[in-house]
């Protein structure tokens, strides 16, 4: 199963990806997680990405395409993977189409979680509160200023990615405002149909 999850920040992609990982026994490839790990480890990629990530902007296509190109060739991705947070621009989507063709891989589905933008800020504030309550550290970009920039980046650069997949007849849309279990069921139905 090779799957892309699309949707704005706070749409619940991570939550649903975790469930799909269990169901299909395939890894979740989150470019956000990979970039945060690179920042933490202080690698060359991390040093380049840190400031733009914290502000809420997008890291360059070249960097994330490079990361994904290497990652999908690793052994644990042989049976499939869930892409979460990639592609985030049409250029990334086009690069992915080419990458998959070169590797003789085929996507099974692109699932978009549709959410009401007004609910997103509340979700992010909630995520920050829960993280603090659990003794964790809130992400450097989970603050109102960066979140607004992330939403703008989504609207301007990532929403066209849905149109790209709709255009090639691969997009399935699920209501991301439903309760978590309902969203999971809707995704499973979309994958079955
Ligand atoms: P969110 O919770 O907003 O979906 P992620 O954890 O996926 O965020 O990503 C956090 C940040 O990492 C993004 O705001 C961006 O700076 C960077 N990033 C992640 N994936 C990509 C990508 N595919 N292209 C460019 N930047 C990315």
Tab-separated table of C-alpha atoms and ligand atoms in Angstrom:
chain	number	residue	atom	x	y	z
A	1	UNK	CA	0.000	0.000	0.000
A	2	UNK	CA	1.508	3.298	-1.126
A	3	UNK	CA	-0.487	6.169	0.177
A	4	UNK	CA	-0.368	9.947	0.444
A	5	UNK	CA	-2.228	11.809	3.191
A	6	UNK	CA	-3.012	15.425	2.348
A	7	UNK	CA	-4.545	18.127	4.500
A	8	UNK	CA	-3.721	21.352	6.304
A	9	UNK	CA	-1.651	21.511	9.507
A	10	UNK	CA	-3.719	20.161	12.377
A	11	UNK	CA	-6.020	18.140	10.084
A	12	UNK	CA	-5.150	14.886	11.865
A	13	UNK	CA	-2.802	13.362	9.303
A	14	UNK	CA	-0.391	12.150	11.996
A	15	UNK	CA	-3.161	10.543	14.068
A	16	UNK	CA	-4.594	8.692	11.080
A	17	UNK	CA	-1.155	7.747	9.763
A	18	UNK	CA	-0.377	6.009	13.068
A	19	UNK	CA	-3.492	3.854	12.628
A	20	UNK	CA	-2.654	3.037	9.016
A	21	UNK	CA	0.871	2.022	10.059
A	22	UNK	CA	-0.669	-0.588	12.382
A	23	UNK	CA	-3.261	-1.781	9.891
A	24	UNK	CA	-0.906	-2.247	6.948
A	25	UNK	CA	2.455	-2.788	8.676
A	26	UNK	CA	4.116	-0.112	6.568
A	27	UNK	CA	6.084	2.939	7.746
A	28	UNK	CA	4.813	6.499	8.004
A	29	UNK	CA	7.213	8.802	6.199
A	30	UNK	CA	6.694	12.258	7.675
A	31	UNK	CA	8.945	14.898	6.140
A	32	UNK	CA	8.152	17.104	9.170
A	33	UNK	CA	9.453	14.392	11.556
A	34	UNK	CA	12.489	13.723	9.367
A	35	UNK	CA	13.334	17.431	9.189
A	36	UNK	CA	12.862	17.868	12.951
A	37	UNK	CA	15.237	14.915	13.502
A	38	UNK	CA	17.778	16.553	11.159
A	39	UNK	CA	17.488	19.851	13.076
A	40	UNK	CA	17.967	18.025	16.383
A	41	UNK	CA	20.978	16.102	15.079
A	42	UNK	CA	22.468	19.310	13.648
A	43	UNK	CA	23.079	17.804	10.187
A	44	UNK	CA	23.733	20.007	7.136
A	45	UNK	CA	20.065	19.624	6.128
A	46	UNK	CA	18.962	20.453	9.675
A	47	UNK	CA	21.051	23.612	9.766
A	48	UNK	CA	19.491	24.771	6.491
A	49	UNK	CA	15.935	23.903	7.562
A	50	UNK	CA	15.822	25.145	11.170
A	51	UNK	CA	14.949	28.837	10.790
A	52	UNK	CA	12.415	28.408	7.985
A	53	UNK	CA	10.648	25.600	9.869
A	54	UNK	CA	10.396	27.596	13.081
A	55	UNK	CA	8.902	30.542	11.237
A	56	UNK	CA	6.287	28.297	9.610
A	57	UNK	CA	7.555	28.531	6.031
A	58	UNK	CA	8.389	25.663	3.694
A	59	UNK	CA	11.824	24.098	3.365
A	60	UNK	CA	13.141	24.035	-0.223
A	61	UNK	CA	11.745	21.462	-2.630
A	62	UNK	CA	15.290	20.283	-3.370
A	63	UNK	CA	15.931	19.324	0.277
A	64	UNK	CA	12.687	17.447	0.882
A	65	UNK	CA	12.735	15.682	-2.493
A	66	UNK	CA	16.279	14.500	-1.685
A	67	UNK	CA	15.147	13.188	1.708
A	68	UNK	CA	12.174	11.291	0.260
A	69	UNK	CA	14.154	9.917	-2.666
A	70	UNK	CA	16.559	8.168	-0.292
A	71	UNK	CA	13.904	7.175	2.231
A	72	UNK	CA	11.533	5.308	-0.106
A	73	UNK	CA	14.399	3.055	-1.200
A	74	UNK	CA	15.035	1.760	2.320
A	75	UNK	CA	14.153	-1.858	3.075
A	76	UNK	CA	11.212	-1.145	5.408
A	77	UNK	CA	9.441	0.778	2.625
A	78	UNK	CA	9.563	-2.126	0.161
A	79	UNK	CA	5.971	-3.187	0.940
A	80	UNK	CA	4.690	0.373	0.923
A	81	UNK	CA	4.549	3.591	2.906
A	82	UNK	CA	2.331	6.432	4.037
A	83	UNK	CA	3.566	9.854	2.983
A	84	UNK	CA	2.569	12.486	5.535
A	85	UNK	CA	3.531	16.101	4.833
A	86	UNK	CA	4.890	15.338	1.366
A	87	UNK	CA	4.277	16.421	-1.381
A	88	UNK	CA	3.590	19.961	-0.191
A	89	UNK	CA	4.070	21.794	-3.486
A	90	UNK	CA	3.120	20.908	-7.064
A	91	UNK	CA	6.853	20.748	-7.880
A	92	UNK	CA	7.240	18.097	-5.142
A	93	UNK	CA	4.229	16.177	-6.498
A	94	UNK	CA	5.701	16.181	-9.998
A	95	UNK	CA	9.077	15.071	-8.634
A	96	UNK	CA	7.357	12.251	-6.740
A	97	UNK	CA	5.518	11.088	-9.868
A	98	UNK	CA	8.873	10.852	-11.644
A	99	UNK	CA	10.607	9.194	-8.671
A	100	UNK	CA	7.924	6.512	-8.415
A	101	UNK	CA	8.052	5.863	-12.167
A	102	UNK	CA	11.860	5.520	-12.013
A	103	UNK	CA	11.532	3.021	-9.141
A	104	UNK	CA	8.658	1.206	-10.910
A	105	UNK	CA	6.423	1.973	-7.935
A	106	UNK	CA	2.753	2.880	-8.129
A	107	UNK	CA	0.613	4.931	-5.741
A	108	UNK	CA	-2.499	3.198	-4.430
A	109	UNK	CA	-4.286	6.270	-3.160
A	110	UNK	CA	-4.120	9.946	-2.302
A	111	UNK	CA	-6.444	10.785	0.588
A	112	UNK	CA	-7.230	14.365	1.525
A	113	UNK	CA	-8.575	15.238	4.986
A	114	UNK	CA	-10.940	18.177	4.583
A	115	UNK	CA	-11.278	20.389	7.640
A	116	UNK	CA	-12.799	23.680	8.605
A	117	UNK	CA	-9.952	26.203	8.873
A	118	UNK	CA	-11.505	27.893	11.910
A	119	UNK	CA	-11.165	24.651	13.890
A	120	UNK	CA	-7.474	24.281	13.144
A	121	UNK	CA	-6.109	26.974	15.438
A	122	UNK	CA	-8.094	25.474	18.336
A	123	UNK	CA	-6.659	22.026	17.554
A	124	UNK	CA	-3.100	23.335	17.525
A	125	UNK	CA	-3.616	25.170	20.847
A	126	UNK	CA	-5.020	21.972	22.278
A	127	UNK	CA	-2.049	19.935	20.981
A	128	UNK	CA	0.341	22.407	22.644
A	129	UNK	CA	-1.596	22.219	25.953
A	130	UNK	CA	-1.665	18.405	25.921
A	131	UNK	CA	2.047	18.235	25.161
A	132	UNK	CA	2.842	20.498	28.121
A	133	UNK	CA	0.513	18.491	30.401
A	134	UNK	CA	2.339	15.299	29.392
A	135	UNK	CA	5.666	16.907	30.273
A	136	UNK	CA	6.775	17.244	26.649
A	137	UNK	CA	8.200	20.162	24.675
A	138	UNK	CA	5.906	22.113	22.372
A	139	UNK	CA	7.066	22.264	18.753
A	140	UNK	CA	8.859	25.524	17.932
A	141	UNK	CA	6.291	26.181	15.179
A	142	UNK	CA	3.154	25.458	17.255
A	143	UNK	CA	2.522	29.092	18.161
A	144	UNK	CA	-0.110	31.434	16.662
A	145	UNK	CA	2.332	33.456	14.510
A	146	UNK	CA	4.020	30.436	12.894
A	147	UNK	CA	0.738	28.604	12.603
A	148	UNK	CA	-0.766	31.428	10.576
A	149	UNK	CA	2.224	31.290	8.220
A	150	UNK	CA	1.861	27.479	7.967
A	151	UNK	CA	-1.808	27.885	7.034
A	152	UNK	CA	-0.930	30.523	4.434
A	153	UNK	CA	1.758	28.218	3.010
A	154	UNK	CA	-0.840	25.452	2.879
A	155	UNK	CA	-3.408	27.585	1.091
A	156	UNK	CA	-0.974	28.977	-1.438
A	157	UNK	CA	1.385	26.075	-2.084
A	158	UNK	CA	-0.196	22.833	-0.882
A	159	UNK	CA	-3.882	23.203	-1.773
A	160	UNK	CA	-2.858	23.062	-5.486
A	161	UNK	CA	-1.373	19.605	-4.787
A	162	UNK	CA	-4.922	18.298	-4.186
A	163	UNK	CA	-5.921	19.787	-7.523
A	164	UNK	CA	-2.923	18.064	-9.151
A	165	UNK	CA	-4.056	14.625	-7.909
A	166	UNK	CA	-7.719	15.370	-8.644
A	167	UNK	CA	-6.624	16.259	-12.170
A	168	UNK	CA	-5.035	12.850	-12.675
A	169	UNK	CA	-8.054	11.136	-11.094
A	170	UNK	CA	-6.287	9.900	-7.956
A	171	UNK	CA	-7.765	12.082	-5.200
A	172	UNK	CA	-10.146	10.764	-2.535
A	173	UNK	CA	-11.581	13.238	-0.046
A	174	UNK	CA	-12.587	12.409	3.522
A	175	UNK	CA	-14.327	14.610	6.111
A	176	UNK	CA	-11.633	15.342	8.695
A	177	UNK	CA	-14.068	17.121	11.059
A	178	UNK	CA	-15.744	13.835	12.075
A	179	UNK	CA	-14.643	12.039	15.287
A	180	UNK	CA	-11.243	10.291	14.967
A	181	UNK	CA	-12.718	6.756	14.638
A	182	UNK	CA	-15.174	7.938	11.977
A	183	UNK	CA	-12.346	9.506	9.994
A	184	UNK	CA	-10.430	6.189	10.205
A	185	UNK	CA	-13.472	4.318	8.888
A	186	UNK	CA	-13.947	6.797	6.069
A	187	UNK	CA	-10.283	6.439	5.062
A	188	UNK	CA	-10.596	2.643	5.068
A	189	UNK	CA	-13.691	2.893	2.879
A	190	UNK	CA	-11.868	5.236	0.516
A	191	UNK	CA	-8.944	2.778	0.287
A	192	UNK	CA	-11.274	-0.175	-0.345
A	193	UNK	CA	-13.265	1.567	-3.042
B	1	LIG	P1	2.197	20.090	10.126
B	1	LIG	O1	1.950	19.613	11.519
B	1	LIG	O2	1.981	21.557	9.968
B	1	LIG	O3	1.509	19.264	9.099
B	1	LIG	P2	4.866	18.970	9.605
B	1	LIG	O4	5.279	18.334	10.861
B	1	LIG	O5	4.465	18.083	8.465
B	1	LIG	O6	3.756	20.065	9.873
B	1	LIG	O7	6.032	19.936	9.060
B	1	LIG	C1	6.574	20.961	9.864
B	1	LIG	C2	7.435	21.909	9.017
B	1	LIG	O8	8.458	21.159	8.317
B	1	LIG	C3	6.706	22.639	7.899
B	1	LIG	O9	6.035	23.805	8.350
B	1	LIG	C4	7.858	22.950	6.934
B	1	LIG	O10	8.657	24.017	7.384
B	1	LIG	C5	8.693	21.699	7.012
B	1	LIG	N1	8.266	20.695	6.002
B	1	LIG	C6	7.748	19.450	6.254
B	1	LIG	N2	7.490	18.802	5.104
B	1	LIG	C7	7.837	19.654	4.101
B	1	LIG	C8	7.794	19.592	2.684
B	1	LIG	N3	7.324	18.494	2.048
B	1	LIG	N4	8.225	20.663	1.972
B	1	LIG	C9	8.699	21.753	2.570
B	1	LIG	N5	8.756	21.896	3.905
B	1	LIG	C10	8.337	20.864	4.667
